[in-house]
Amino acid sequence: MLTQKYGPGVANYYSGSPLNRVSFLRTNNEFLRAALIHPSSSFLLFKDLAPLVTDPSSLTFVSYEEVKPLIGNEVYIKHEDQLVKEYDSTVTLPLIVFLGLDESNTSGYAFRWGLYKGTPHFALDVTPRGSIGGKAENLISTMESRGCVFLQTRILIALPAAHGLSRHPPSPRIKPELTSGFLANTAAIFAQARALLDWNARNPFCAQCGQPTFSTNAGTKRTCPPTDSRKPSINMPLTSELFSDIDTKFFAPLDETRARLPCATRKGVHNISFPRTDPSIIVAVLSADSRRALIGRQKRWPPKWYSTLAGFVEPGESVEEAVRREVWEESGILVGRVVLHSSQPWPYPASLMIGAVAEALPGGEEIVLKHDPELEDARWITIQELAEALSVATSNGFGELTGDEVEDEKCSLKLPPSTAIAHQLLKAVVDGCVGCESKI
């Protein structure tokens, strides 16, 4: 019924994950432990937020036995309350995120837990740090000796994917600076993993009290313990004169666990302890007569590269209001009707791009760039020009054309690739407005 009335849905790149996150099981240590050590479990490794790959379009997943030297034998054996009680800020715990179960695997080899069945997927940060740095370096060396690399790039949507998941098959060594494009379902796994690892890496300290935290709930919560088993240096004089501004009751003898400063996150539910997602709007703007579309470019972009307009949603602001505000601030265009189109998770670091198509008000179509200096240029182009550019001049994210249909010097503008929601919004404008009769 909805498809008949509103048309087919749109699943943008980085969405459409094959994993059932079973988020309600993230606090179930028995489930997590069983999934972790199951022979079918798969681990996606990251170093400095760069995923392990065998080629520019294939993520590499490894087994529990391969990561065991780094993570050890005690992961998920102790419950959160016990880990909090034994917390020692000098001990580095491996950062592991449970991503979910791939339910497409229904063979007898698949992991089973009650009603749920599939291949467990985890993300593991192998960036060398703290007390496990040496073990992490050894694992990295092992993976690289097999021809795998950690693909250092911010944009992973440039090239069409040819492969999917792999368990490090033989492959020639590739250059880590190459860009990549994964299969849609693989890209969704990457996006979830990267966003959660990045959030953990960005929040080693409590946002409320500033003290060190550690990861719990299978990588989806940061906990601020009330005590620390860390032993202060014997050369450090713990005297009231040295810490005149701190209550000395928070210090204990060298052989005892000492209390930490109070923190509000230890009572009730506080969103500063859980991952954040930043909503952003991205919009294709039509002229009042639907004959033209608005595109713009930032100063830092490669030459000739244009896209739709975008910006963050502010507190106390609806999506529609954010569209109207951002479009006016960046281009001076006054927008009336706003229609939501689709959304796209964007793991750089943790945005949710909310796509819309908007219509300019009659008499409000003059471009004015004197408000927000973000754009270097903005222009109206006809729907026919937009359709032609989408077919022959899409950019790979670095200002380079992805096709052979048009020579670079003959191209007046370059648009985002089909894996970007901006491309899908512009395509929706073309599909709804060819012949200059709007269907929106």
mmCIF file of N, CA and C in Angstrom, residues 47 58 82 143 255 331 408 418:
data_model
loop_
_atom_site.group_PDB
_atom_site.id
_atom_site.type_symbol
_atom_site.label_atom_id
_atom_site.label_comp_id
_atom_site.label_asym_id
_atom_site.label_seq_id
_atom_site.Cartn_x
_atom_site.Cartn_y
_atom_site.Cartn_z
ATOM 1 N N LYS A 47 42.685 -0.350 12.502
ATOM 2 C CA LYS A 47 43.847 0.326 13.074
ATOM 3 C C LYS A 47 43.732 1.801 12.752
ATOM 4 N N SER A 58 37.203 -5.252 -0.720
ATOM 5 C CA SER A 58 36.917 -6.436 0.103
ATOM 6 C C SER A 58 37.398 -6.263 1.532
ATOM 7 N N GLN A 82 31.222 -6.564 38.116
ATOM 8 C CA GLN A 82 32.502 -7.063 38.590
ATOM 9 C C GLN A 82 33.658 -6.293 37.957
ATOM 10 N N MET A 143 48.769 -9.919 10.022
ATOM 11 C CA MET A 143 47.818 -9.622 8.955
ATOM 12 C C MET A 143 48.526 -9.048 7.727
ATOM 13 N N ASP A 255 48.033 -0.205 49.134
ATOM 14 C CA ASP A 255 47.583 -1.567 48.879
ATOM 15 C C ASP A 255 46.055 -1.681 48.872
ATOM 16 N N SER A 331 22.926 30.049 0.740
ATOM 17 C CA SER A 331 22.694 30.504 -0.641
ATOM 18 C C SER A 331 21.791 31.718 -0.762
ATOM 19 N N ASP A 408 37.710 15.099 -18.914
ATOM 20 C CA ASP A 408 37.705 16.011 -17.783
ATOM 21 C C ASP A 408 37.656 17.465 -18.220
ATOM 22 N N SER A 418 27.004 7.721 -7.204
ATOM 23 C CA SER A 418 25.692 7.145 -6.885
ATOM 24 C C SER A 418 25.628 6.615 -5.462
#
